[in-house]
PDB file of C-alpha atoms in Angstrom:
ATOM      1  CA  MET A   1       0.353  -0.226  -0.278  1.00  0.00           C
ATOM      2  CA  LEU A   2       0.889   3.383  -0.481  1.00  0.00           C
ATOM      3  CA  ARG A   3       3.093   4.637   2.778  1.00  0.00           C
ATOM      4  CA  SER A   4       1.085   8.848   1.345  1.00  0.00           C
ATOM      5  CA  LEU A   5      -2.380   7.097   2.608  1.00  0.00           C
ATOM      6  CA  TYR A   6      -0.909   5.496   6.159  1.00  0.00           C
ATOM      7  CA  SER A   7       0.036   9.029   6.069  1.00  0.00           C
ATOM      8  CA  GLY A   8      -2.651  10.961   5.691  1.00  0.00           C
ATOM      9  CA  VAL A   9      -4.590   9.114   8.039  1.00  0.00           C
ATOM     10  CA  SER A  10      -2.167   9.995  10.951  1.00  0.00           C
ATOM     11  CA  GLY A  11      -1.979  13.460   9.580  1.00  0.00           C
ATOM     12  CA  MET A  12      -6.603  14.050  10.371  1.00  0.00           C
ATOM     13  CA  ARG A  13      -5.841  12.081  13.597  1.00  0.00           C
ATOM     14  CA  GLY A  14      -3.562  14.400  14.886  1.00  0.00           C
ATOM     15  CA  PHE A  15      -5.970  17.504  12.999  1.00  0.00           C
ATOM     16  CA  GLN A  16      -8.492  16.170  14.364  1.00  0.00           C
ATOM     17  CA  THR A  17      -7.604  15.981  18.115  1.00  0.00           C
ATOM     18  CA  LYS A  18      -5.943  19.933  17.393  1.00  0.00           C
ATOM     19  CA  LEU A  19      -9.409  20.485  17.020  1.00  0.00           C
ATOM     20  CA  ASP A  20     -10.825  18.778  20.332  1.00  0.00           C
ATOM     21  CA  VAL A  21      -8.137  20.675  22.454  1.00  0.00           C
ATOM     22  CA  ILE A  22      -9.502  24.236  20.767  1.00  0.00           C
ATOM     23  CA  GLY A  23     -12.628  23.280  21.413  1.00  0.00           C
ATOM     24  CA  ASN A  24     -12.642  23.377  24.122  1.00  0.00           C
ATOM     25  CA  ASN A  25     -10.709  26.254  25.229  1.00  0.00           C
ATOM     26  CA  ILE A  26     -13.103  27.543  23.032  1.00  0.00           C
ATOM     27  CA  ALA A  27     -15.739  26.214  25.957  1.00  0.00           C
ATOM     28  CA  ASN A  28     -14.350  27.454  28.679  1.00  0.00           C
ATOM     29  CA  VAL A  29     -14.196  30.929  27.689  1.00  0.00           C
ATOM     30  CA  ASN A  30     -16.113  32.681  30.611  1.00  0.00           C
ATOM     31  CA  THR A  31     -14.765  30.106  33.407  1.00  0.00           C
ATOM     32  CA  VAL A  32     -12.935  31.473  36.036  1.00  0.00           C
ATOM     33  CA  GLY A  33      -8.878  30.563  36.041  1.00  0.00           C
ATOM     34  CA  PHE A  34      -8.784  28.866  32.883  1.00  0.00           C
ATOM     35  CA  LYS A  35      -6.083  28.280  31.501  1.00  0.00           C
ATOM     36  CA  GLY A  36      -6.183  26.969  27.620  1.00  0.00           C
ATOM     37  CA  GLY A  37      -4.288  23.999  26.269  1.00  0.00           C
ATOM     38  CA  ARG A  38      -2.565  22.995  23.005  1.00  0.00           C
ATOM     39  CA  VAL A  39      -0.848  19.901  20.661  1.00  0.00           C
ATOM     40  CA  MET A  40       2.669  19.780  19.187  1.00  0.00           C
ATOM     41  CA  PHE A  41       3.130  17.331  17.288  1.00  0.00           C
ATOM     42  CA  LYS A  42       5.930  14.903  16.085  1.00  0.00           C
ATOM     43  CA  ASP A  43       6.829  13.072  12.908  1.00  0.00           C
ATOM     44  CA  ILE A  44       6.467   9.771  12.622  1.00  0.00           C
ATOM     45  CA  LEU A  45      10.368   8.044  12.826  1.00  0.00           C
ATOM     46  CA  SER A  46      10.763   7.907   8.645  1.00  0.00           C
ATOM     47  CA  GLN A  47      11.615   4.442   6.654  1.00  0.00           C
ATOM     48  CA  THR A  48      15.443   5.399   5.580  1.00  0.00           C
ATOM     49  CA  VAL A  49      16.109   4.073   1.531  1.00  0.00           C
ATOM     50  CA  ALA A  50      19.287   4.190   1.359  1.00  0.00           C
ATOM     51  CA  GLY A  51      22.188   5.367   3.836  1.00  0.00           C
ATOM     52  CA  VAL A  52      24.900   7.959   3.631  1.00  0.00           C
ATOM     53  CA  THR A  53      27.959   7.065   2.438  1.00  0.00           C
ATOM     54  CA  PRO A  54      30.386   8.965   2.953  1.00  0.00           C
ATOM     55  CA  SER A  55      33.411  11.499   0.821  1.00  0.00           C
ATOM     56  CA  ILE A  56      37.025  10.492   0.088  1.00  0.00           C
ATOM     57  CA  ASP A  57      39.556  13.012  -0.148  1.00  0.00           C
ATOM     58  CA  GLY A  58      40.383  13.163  -3.286  1.00  0.00           C
ATOM     59  CA  THR A  59      37.497  10.225  -4.933  1.00  0.00           C
ATOM     60  CA  THR A  60      34.281  10.860  -4.400  1.00  0.00           C
ATOM     61  CA  GLY A  61      32.045  13.343  -2.813  1.00  0.00           C
ATOM     62  CA  GLY A  62      29.899  12.184   0.766  1.00  0.00           C
ATOM     63  CA  VAL A  63      25.856  11.576  -0.195  1.00  0.00           C
ATOM     64  CA  ASN A  64      23.104  12.649   1.796  1.00  0.00           C
ATOM     65  CA  ALA A  65      20.470   9.142   3.229  1.00  0.00           C
ATOM     66  CA  LYS A  66      17.121   9.159   0.767  1.00  0.00           C
ATOM     67  CA  GLN A  67      14.044   8.691   4.651  1.00  0.00           C
ATOM     68  CA  ILE A  68      10.469   9.257   3.071  1.00  0.00           C
ATOM     69  CA  GLY A  69       8.383  10.430   6.567  1.00  0.00           C
ATOM     70  CA  LEU A  70       5.715   7.943   7.075  1.00  0.00           C
ATOM     71  CA  GLY A  71       3.949  10.299   8.573  1.00  0.00           C
ATOM     72  CA  VAL A  72       2.259  12.902  11.797  1.00  0.00           C
ATOM     73  CA  SER A  73       2.234  11.938  15.672  1.00  0.00           C
ATOM     74  CA  ILE A  74       0.963  14.619  18.926  1.00  0.00           C
ATOM     75  CA  SER A  75       4.324  15.063  20.343  1.00  0.00           C
ATOM     76  CA  ALA A  76       3.113  17.248  23.375  1.00  0.00           C
ATOM     77  CA  VAL A  77      -0.763  18.084  25.030  1.00  0.00           C
ATOM     78  CA  ASP A  78       0.083  21.298  26.745  1.00  0.00           C
ATOM     79  CA  THR A  79      -1.417  23.051  29.383  1.00  0.00           C
ATOM     80  CA  ILE A  80      -0.215  27.307  29.095  1.00  0.00           C
ATOM     81  CA  HIS A  81      -0.451  28.322  32.365  1.00  0.00           C
ATOM     82  CA  THR A  82      -0.137  32.315  31.913  1.00  0.00           C
ATOM     83  CA  PRO A  83      -2.418  34.813  33.940  1.00  0.00           C
ATOM     84  CA  GLY A  84      -5.227  35.586  32.765  1.00  0.00           C
ATOM     85  CA  SER A  85      -7.591  38.799  32.280  1.00  0.00           C
ATOM     86  CA  ALA A  86      -8.978  40.509  35.519  1.00  0.00           C
ATOM     87  CA  MET A  87     -12.587  41.607  36.321  1.00  0.00           C
ATOM     88  CA  THR A  88     -13.025  43.039  39.298  1.00  0.00           C
ATOM     89  CA  THR A  89     -16.191  42.036  41.421  1.00  0.00           C
ATOM     90  CA  ASN A  90     -15.741  44.153  44.416  1.00  0.00           C
ATOM     91  CA  VAL A  91     -16.229  41.269  46.195  1.00  0.00           C
ATOM     92  CA  VAL A  92     -13.664  40.422  49.415  1.00  0.00           C
ATOM     93  CA  THR A  93     -14.331  37.024  48.669  1.00  0.00           C
ATOM     94  CA  ASP A  94     -13.544  36.867  45.002  1.00  0.00           C
ATOM     95  CA  LEU A  95     -10.114  36.309  45.077  1.00  0.00           C
ATOM     96  CA  ARG A  96      -7.415  36.971  42.272  1.00  0.00           C
ATOM     97  CA  ILE A  97      -3.376  35.739  42.058  1.00  0.00           C
ATOM     98  CA  ASP A  98      -1.320  38.620  40.171  1.00  0.00           C
ATOM     99  CA  GLY A  99       1.546  36.084  39.243  1.00  0.00           C
ATOM    100  CA  ASP A 100       2.637  32.812  40.039  1.00  0.00           C
ATOM    101  CA  GLY A 101       1.328  29.951  42.372  1.00  0.00           C
ATOM    102  CA  PHE A 102      -2.295  28.497  43.686  1.00  0.00           C
ATOM    103  CA  PHE A 103      -4.896  27.729  45.854  1.00  0.00           C
ATOM    104  CA  ALA A 104      -4.765  25.009  47.904  1.00  0.00           C
ATOM    105  CA  VAL A 105      -8.503  23.817  48.755  1.00  0.00           C
ATOM    106  CA  LYS A 106     -10.040  20.969  49.968  1.00  0.00           C
ATOM    107  CA  ALA A 107     -12.440  18.394  49.841  1.00  0.00           C
ATOM    108  CA  THR A 108     -12.971  17.099  53.397  1.00  0.00           C
ATOM    109  CA  GLU A 109     -10.795  18.295  56.111  1.00  0.00           C
ATOM    110  CA  GLY A 110      -8.654  15.358  56.534  1.00  0.00           C
ATOM    111  CA  GLN A 111      -8.500  14.574  53.315  1.00  0.00           C
ATOM    112  CA  GLU A 112      -3.830  14.625  52.973  1.00  0.00           C
ATOM    113  CA  GLN A 113      -3.386  16.262  49.672  1.00  0.00           C
ATOM    114  CA  PRO A 114      -5.023  19.612  48.543  1.00  0.00           C
ATOM    115  CA  TYR A 115      -6.335  20.120  44.751  1.00  0.00           C
ATOM    116  CA  LEU A 116      -4.938  23.241  43.504  1.00  0.00           C
ATOM    117  CA  THR A 117      -6.980  25.733  41.929  1.00  0.00           C
ATOM    118  CA  ARG A 118      -6.712  29.651  40.668  1.00  0.00           C
ATOM    119  CA  ALA A 119     -10.350  29.594  40.033  1.00  0.00           C
ATOM    120  CA  GLY A 120     -10.456  31.767  43.778  1.00  0.00           C
ATOM    121  CA  ASN A 121     -14.724  32.486  43.361  1.00  0.00           C
ATOM    122  CA  PHE A 122     -14.799  31.467  47.276  1.00  0.00           C
ATOM    123  CA  THR A 123     -17.957  31.937  49.533  1.00  0.00           C
ATOM    124  CA  ILE A 124     -18.641  32.305  54.008  1.00  0.00           C
ATOM    125  CA  ASP A 125     -20.809  28.963  53.734  1.00  0.00           C
ATOM    126  CA  ALA A 126     -23.237  28.815  57.525  1.00  0.00           C
ATOM    127  CA  ASN A 127     -20.190  27.783  59.984  1.00  0.00           C
ATOM    128  CA  ASN A 128     -18.606  30.549  58.756  1.00  0.00           C
ATOM    129  CA  GLN A 129     -15.590  28.450  56.574  1.00  0.00           C
ATOM    130  CA  LEU A 130     -14.025  29.625  53.482  1.00  0.00           C
ATOM    131  CA  VAL A 131     -14.984  27.061  51.129  1.00  0.00           C
ATOM    132  CA  THR A 132     -14.934  27.511  47.203  1.00  0.00           C
ATOM    133  CA  SER A 133     -18.706  26.998  44.764  1.00  0.00           C
ATOM    134  CA  ASP A 134     -18.590  23.061  44.671  1.00  0.00           C
ATOM    135  CA  GLY A 135     -18.704  23.116  48.563  1.00  0.00           C
ATOM    136  CA  MET A 136     -14.679  23.060  49.899  1.00  0.00           C
ATOM    137  CA  PHE A 137     -12.409  24.069  52.169  1.00  0.00           C
ATOM    138  CA  VAL A 138     -10.407  26.489  51.578  1.00  0.00           C
ATOM    139  CA  VAL A 139      -6.521  25.820  52.712  1.00  0.00           C
ATOM    140  CA  ASP A 140      -4.849  28.188  55.027  1.00  0.00           C
ATOM    141  CA  SER A 141      -1.151  28.286  54.681  1.00  0.00           C
ATOM    142  CA  ASN A 142      -0.513  26.371  57.926  1.00  0.00           C
ATOM    143  CA  GLY A 143      -3.202  23.031  55.791  1.00  0.00           C
ATOM    144  CA  GLY A 144      -5.520  24.216  58.445  1.00  0.00           C
ATOM    145  CA  LEU A 145      -9.458  25.261  57.046  1.00  0.00           C
ATOM    146  CA  ILE A 146     -10.408  29.035  57.428  1.00  0.00           C
ATOM    147  CA  ASP A 147     -13.109  29.114  59.945  1.00  0.00           C
ATOM    148  CA  LEU A 148     -13.723  33.090  61.008  1.00  0.00           C
ATOM    149  CA  ASP A 149     -15.936  31.596  64.710  1.00  0.00           C
ATOM    150  CA  ASN A 150     -12.066  30.482  65.688  1.00  0.00           C
ATOM    151  CA  ILE A 151     -10.970  34.263  64.505  1.00  0.00           C
ATOM    152  CA  GLY A 152     -13.152  35.553  67.495  1.00  0.00           C
ATOM    153  CA  ASN A 153     -16.036  37.860  67.230  1.00  0.00           C
ATOM    154  CA  ILE A 154     -15.772  39.262  64.442  1.00  0.00           C
ATOM    155  CA  THR A 155     -18.213  41.162  62.497  1.00  0.00           C
ATOM    156  CA  ALA A 156     -16.577  42.336  58.902  1.00  0.00           C
ATOM    157  CA  PHE A 157     -12.706  41.609  57.280  1.00  0.00           C
ATOM    158  CA  SER A 158     -10.856  42.123  54.424  1.00  0.00           C
ATOM    159  CA  ILE A 159      -7.650  40.592  52.654  1.00  0.00           C
ATOM    160  CA  SER A 160      -4.040  40.839  52.326  1.00  0.00           C
ATOM    161  CA  SER A 161      -2.287  41.319  49.663  1.00  0.00           C
ATOM    162  CA  SER A 162       0.184  38.305  51.474  1.00  0.00           C
ATOM    163  CA  GLY A 163      -2.921  36.531  52.011  1.00  0.00           C
ATOM    164  CA  GLU A 164      -3.708  37.867  55.405  1.00  0.00           C
ATOM    165  CA  LEU A 165      -7.899  37.924  57.315  1.00  0.00           C
ATOM    166  CA  ILE A 166      -7.737  41.614  58.861  1.00  0.00           C
ATOM    167  CA  THR A 167     -10.740  41.425  60.753  1.00  0.00           C
ATOM    168  CA  VAL A 168     -12.860  43.489  62.232  1.00  0.00           C
ATOM    169  CA  ASP A 169     -14.912  43.616  65.878  1.00  0.00           C
ATOM    170  CA  ASP A 170     -17.837  44.578  67.048  1.00  0.00           C
ATOM    171  CA  THR A 171     -16.704  47.451  68.612  1.00  0.00           C
ATOM    172  CA  GLY A 172     -15.104  48.437  65.299  1.00  0.00           C
ATOM    173  CA  THR A 173     -11.307  47.786  66.500  1.00  0.00           C
ATOM    174  CA  THR A 174      -9.361  46.644  62.700  1.00  0.00           C
ATOM    175  CA  THR A 175      -7.225  43.137  64.101  1.00  0.00           C
ATOM    176  CA  ASN A 176      -4.661  41.486  62.151  1.00  0.00           C
ATOM    177  CA  SER A 177      -5.773  37.663  62.283  1.00  0.00           C
ATOM    178  CA  ALA A 178      -2.646  36.153  61.305  1.00  0.00           C
ATOM    179  CA  VAL A 179      -4.836  33.754  59.109  1.00  0.00           C
ATOM    180  CA  PHE A 180      -3.506  33.665  55.883  1.00  0.00           C
ATOM    181  CA  ILE A 181      -5.007  31.912  52.686  1.00  0.00           C
ATOM    182  CA  GLY A 182      -2.897  29.841  52.175  1.00  0.00           C
ATOM    183  CA  VAL A 183      -0.859  29.651  47.793  1.00  0.00           C
ATOM    184  CA  VAL A 184       1.154  26.751  46.473  1.00  0.00           C
ATOM    185  CA  LYS A 185       3.604  27.405  44.401  1.00  0.00           C
ATOM    186  CA  VAL A 186       4.748  23.522  42.230  1.00  0.00           C
ATOM    187  CA  PRO A 187       8.049  23.892  40.050  1.00  0.00           C
ATOM    188  CA  ASN A 188       6.082  22.510  37.045  1.00  0.00           C
ATOM    189  CA  PRO A 189       2.882  23.978  36.399  1.00  0.00           C
ATOM    190  CA  ALA A 190       2.002  22.072  33.389  1.00  0.00           C
ATOM    191  CA  GLY A 191       2.020  18.873  35.164  1.00  0.00           C
ATOM    192  CA  LEU A 192      -0.286  19.713  37.083  1.00  0.00           C
ATOM    193  CA  GLU A 193      -3.537  16.517  36.272  1.00  0.00           C
ATOM    194  CA  LYS A 194      -6.789  18.095  35.981  1.00  0.00           C
ATOM    195  CA  ILE A 195      -9.465  16.599  37.588  1.00  0.00           C
ATOM    196  CA  GLY A 196     -12.684  19.219  36.286  1.00  0.00           C
ATOM    197  CA  GLY A 197     -13.674  21.369  38.521  1.00  0.00           C
ATOM    198  CA  ASN A 198     -10.860  23.534  37.923  1.00  0.00           C
ATOM    199  CA  MET A 199      -9.242  21.213  39.778  1.00  0.00           C
ATOM    200  CA  TYR A 200      -5.261  20.077  39.973  1.00  0.00           C
ATOM    201  CA  ARG A 201      -3.819  17.646  41.491  1.00  0.00           C
ATOM    202  CA  GLN A 202      -0.370  16.521  42.287  1.00  0.00           C
ATOM    203  CA  SER A 203       1.449  14.513  38.575  1.00  0.00           C
ATOM    204  CA  PRO A 204       4.852  13.103  38.897  1.00  0.00           C
ATOM    205  CA  ASN A 205       5.632  15.278  37.383  1.00  0.00           C
ATOM    206  CA  SER A 206       4.520  18.589  38.920  1.00  0.00           C
ATOM    207  CA  ASN A 207       6.991  18.386  41.557  1.00  0.00           C
ATOM    208  CA  ASP A 208       8.746  14.778  43.157  1.00  0.00           C
ATOM    209  CA  SER A 209       6.305  11.781  43.352  1.00  0.00           C
ATOM    210  CA  GLY A 210       8.238  11.684  47.553  1.00  0.00           C
ATOM    211  CA  THR A 211       7.367  15.460  47.915  1.00  0.00           C
ATOM    212  CA  SER A 212       3.744  15.820  49.890  1.00  0.00           C
ATOM    213  CA  ILE A 213       1.367  19.487  47.688  1.00  0.00           C
ATOM    214  CA  VAL A 214       1.769  20.338  51.612  1.00  0.00           C
ATOM    215  CA  ASP A 215       5.420  21.163  51.733  1.00  0.00           C
ATOM    216  CA  PHE A 216       4.908  23.363  49.207  1.00  0.00           C
ATOM    217  CA  LEU A 217       2.369  25.567  50.784  1.00  0.00           C
ATOM    218  CA  GLY A 218       3.334  29.007  52.847  1.00  0.00           C
ATOM    219  CA  THR A 219       1.391  32.482  52.200  1.00  0.00           C
ATOM    220  CA  ALA A 220       1.299  34.840  48.886  1.00  0.00           C
ATOM    221  CA  ASN A 221       3.161  37.979  47.976  1.00  0.00           C
ATOM    222  CA  ASP A 222       6.045  36.101  49.240  1.00  0.00           C
ATOM    223  CA  ALA A 223       9.703  37.519  46.827  1.00  0.00           C
ATOM    224  CA  ALA A 224      11.651  34.376  48.301  1.00  0.00           C
ATOM    225  CA  ARG A 225       8.891  32.133  47.149  1.00  0.00           C
ATOM    226  CA  GLY A 226       8.152  33.905  44.064  1.00  0.00           C
ATOM    227  CA  THR A 227       4.374  33.575  44.761  1.00  0.00           C
ATOM    228  CA  GLY A 228       1.928  36.591  43.238  1.00  0.00           C
ATOM    229  CA  ALA A 229       0.101  38.248  45.646  1.00  0.00           C
ATOM    230  CA  ILE A 230      -3.717  38.214  46.153  1.00  0.00           C
ATOM    231  CA  VAL A 231      -5.532  40.518  45.203  1.00  0.00           C
ATOM    232  CA  SER A 232      -9.334  40.897  46.289  1.00  0.00           C
ATOM    233  CA  GLY A 233     -12.872  41.819  45.160  1.00  0.00           C
ATOM    234  CA  GLN A 234     -11.347  40.424  41.447  1.00  0.00           C
ATOM    235  CA  LEU A 235     -11.096  36.749  39.741  1.00  0.00           C
ATOM    236  CA  GLU A 236      -8.594  35.718  36.939  1.00  0.00           C
ATOM    237  CA  MET A 237     -10.604  35.048  33.680  1.00  0.00           C
ATOM    238  CA  SER A 238     -10.022  32.275  31.575  1.00  0.00           C
ATOM    239  CA  ASN A 239      -6.843  33.049  29.341  1.00  0.00           C
ATOM    240  CA  VAL A 240      -8.412  30.796  26.331  1.00  0.00           C
ATOM    241  CA  ASP A 241      -8.083  34.201  23.339  1.00  0.00           C
ATOM    242  CA  LEU A 242     -10.659  33.705  20.763  1.00  0.00           C
ATOM    243  CA  THR A 243      -8.274  35.195  18.229  1.00  0.00           C
ATOM    244  CA  ALA A 244      -6.205  32.945  18.284  1.00  0.00           C
ATOM    245  CA  GLU A 245      -7.716  29.711  18.811  1.00  0.00           C
ATOM    246  CA  PHE A 246     -10.593  30.603  15.202  1.00  0.00           C
ATOM    247  CA  THR A 247      -6.675  31.041  13.577  1.00  0.00           C
ATOM    248  CA  GLU A 248      -5.914  28.126  15.212  1.00  0.00           C
ATOM    249  CA  MET A 249      -9.210  26.243  13.860  1.00  0.00           C
ATOM    250  CA  ILE A 250      -9.006  27.148  10.596  1.00  0.00           C
ATOM    251  CA  VAL A 251      -5.034  26.092  10.180  1.00  0.00           C
ATOM    252  CA  ALA A 252      -6.666  22.681  11.852  1.00  0.00           C
ATOM    253  CA  GLN A 253      -9.743  22.446   9.238  1.00  0.00           C
ATOM    254  CA  ARG A 254      -7.556  23.091   6.148  1.00  0.00           C
ATOM    255  CA  GLY A 255      -4.969  20.727   7.409  1.00  0.00           C
ATOM    256  CA  PHE A 256      -7.758  18.015   8.555  1.00  0.00           C
ATOM    257  CA  GLN A 257      -8.596  19.093   4.390  1.00  0.00           C
ATOM    258  CA  SER A 258      -5.727  18.392   3.096  1.00  0.00           C
ATOM    259  CA  ASN A 259      -4.828  15.107   4.787  1.00  0.00           C
ATOM    260  CA  ALA A 260      -8.495  13.864   3.210  1.00  0.00           C
ATOM    261  CA  ARG A 261      -7.530  15.408  -0.473  1.00  0.00           C
ATOM    262  CA  ILE A 262      -3.849  12.991  -0.247  1.00  0.00           C
ATOM    263  CA  ILE A 263      -6.349   9.913   1.077  1.00  0.00           C
ATOM    264  CA  THR A 264      -8.584  10.444  -2.107  1.00  0.00           C
ATOM    265  CA  THR A 265      -5.882  11.354  -4.223  1.00  0.00           C
ATOM    266  CA  SER A 266      -3.521   7.721  -2.836  1.00  0.00           C
ATOM    267  CA  ASP A 267      -7.252   5.690  -3.769  1.00  0.00           C
ATOM    268  CA  GLU A 268      -7.157   6.974  -6.983  1.00  0.00           C
ATOM    269  CA  ILE A 269      -3.863   6.172  -7.550  1.00  0.00           C
ATOM    270  CA  LEU A 270      -4.189   2.867  -6.429  1.00  0.00           C
ATOM    271  CA  GLN A 271      -7.904   2.219  -8.313  1.00  0.00           C
ATOM    272  CA  GLU A 272      -5.225   3.088 -11.397  1.00  0.00           C
ATOM    273  CA  VAL A 273      -2.622  -0.121 -10.763  1.00  0.00           C
ATOM    274  CA  VAL A 274      -5.939  -2.071 -10.342  1.00  0.00           C
ATOM    275  CA  ASN A 275      -7.262  -0.776 -13.473  1.00  0.00           C
ATOM    276  CA  LEU A 276      -3.936  -1.912 -14.888  1.00  0.00           C
ATOM    277  CA  LYS A 277      -4.695  -5.737 -14.824  1.00  0.00           C
ATOM    278  CA  HIS A 278      -7.762  -4.130 -17.376  1.00  0.00           C
TER     279      HIS A 278
END
């Protein structure tokens, strides 16, 4: 069979995957804290028809190898962790990390490894605990839950750039609570595994698999750790650029059509070969 037939099939599969990723990016264009993805290609091992001939001084020149490519495959599906645009809400518990880092959240108090997220649309539940929109507990810089009842008699509070809760009691006195919202910075954010719900979890390639996520937990706006500042009253929106996505969609569509044409042309050639008998 013709090599071009299988090359065209591999190209169609690759561009189909690219369209899948683009579709997911566009679907999440308004998802808080979403990080878009991209598909990278690589060529498949080439078939060597003739090898290299070295040059011999004063006798013959060198001849390059003759190699025919056998198609394309997916090299990587990367998650791009560039910052998204800021949306001002003026809600105290809406938080945005201006820089690197992730919020840490737990589904239960006893969960050992917290999940990570860039979506800071938090709320206060009926038990005065800081939780996500899905009811997960927001973790402080020491790995514990943030419970306002444990801080004191609070009538109002604000959140500083370092993530500290600044409280106001019933006498109008402002106090630094020494309770900080936890921020995690991992060595390789692109290695984190998406688990849905704007959440990520540790993987062997995001950080040393023997090192707990809790060991990377600390405060925001920490120059030594390189964590970004927390901005209260704002949310980080998706980093998806619709202009770029639609341009890539056109490229992927034309690439898919071109590879389909390769298959059609290869089929016509095979038909001619079959008709040689007649």
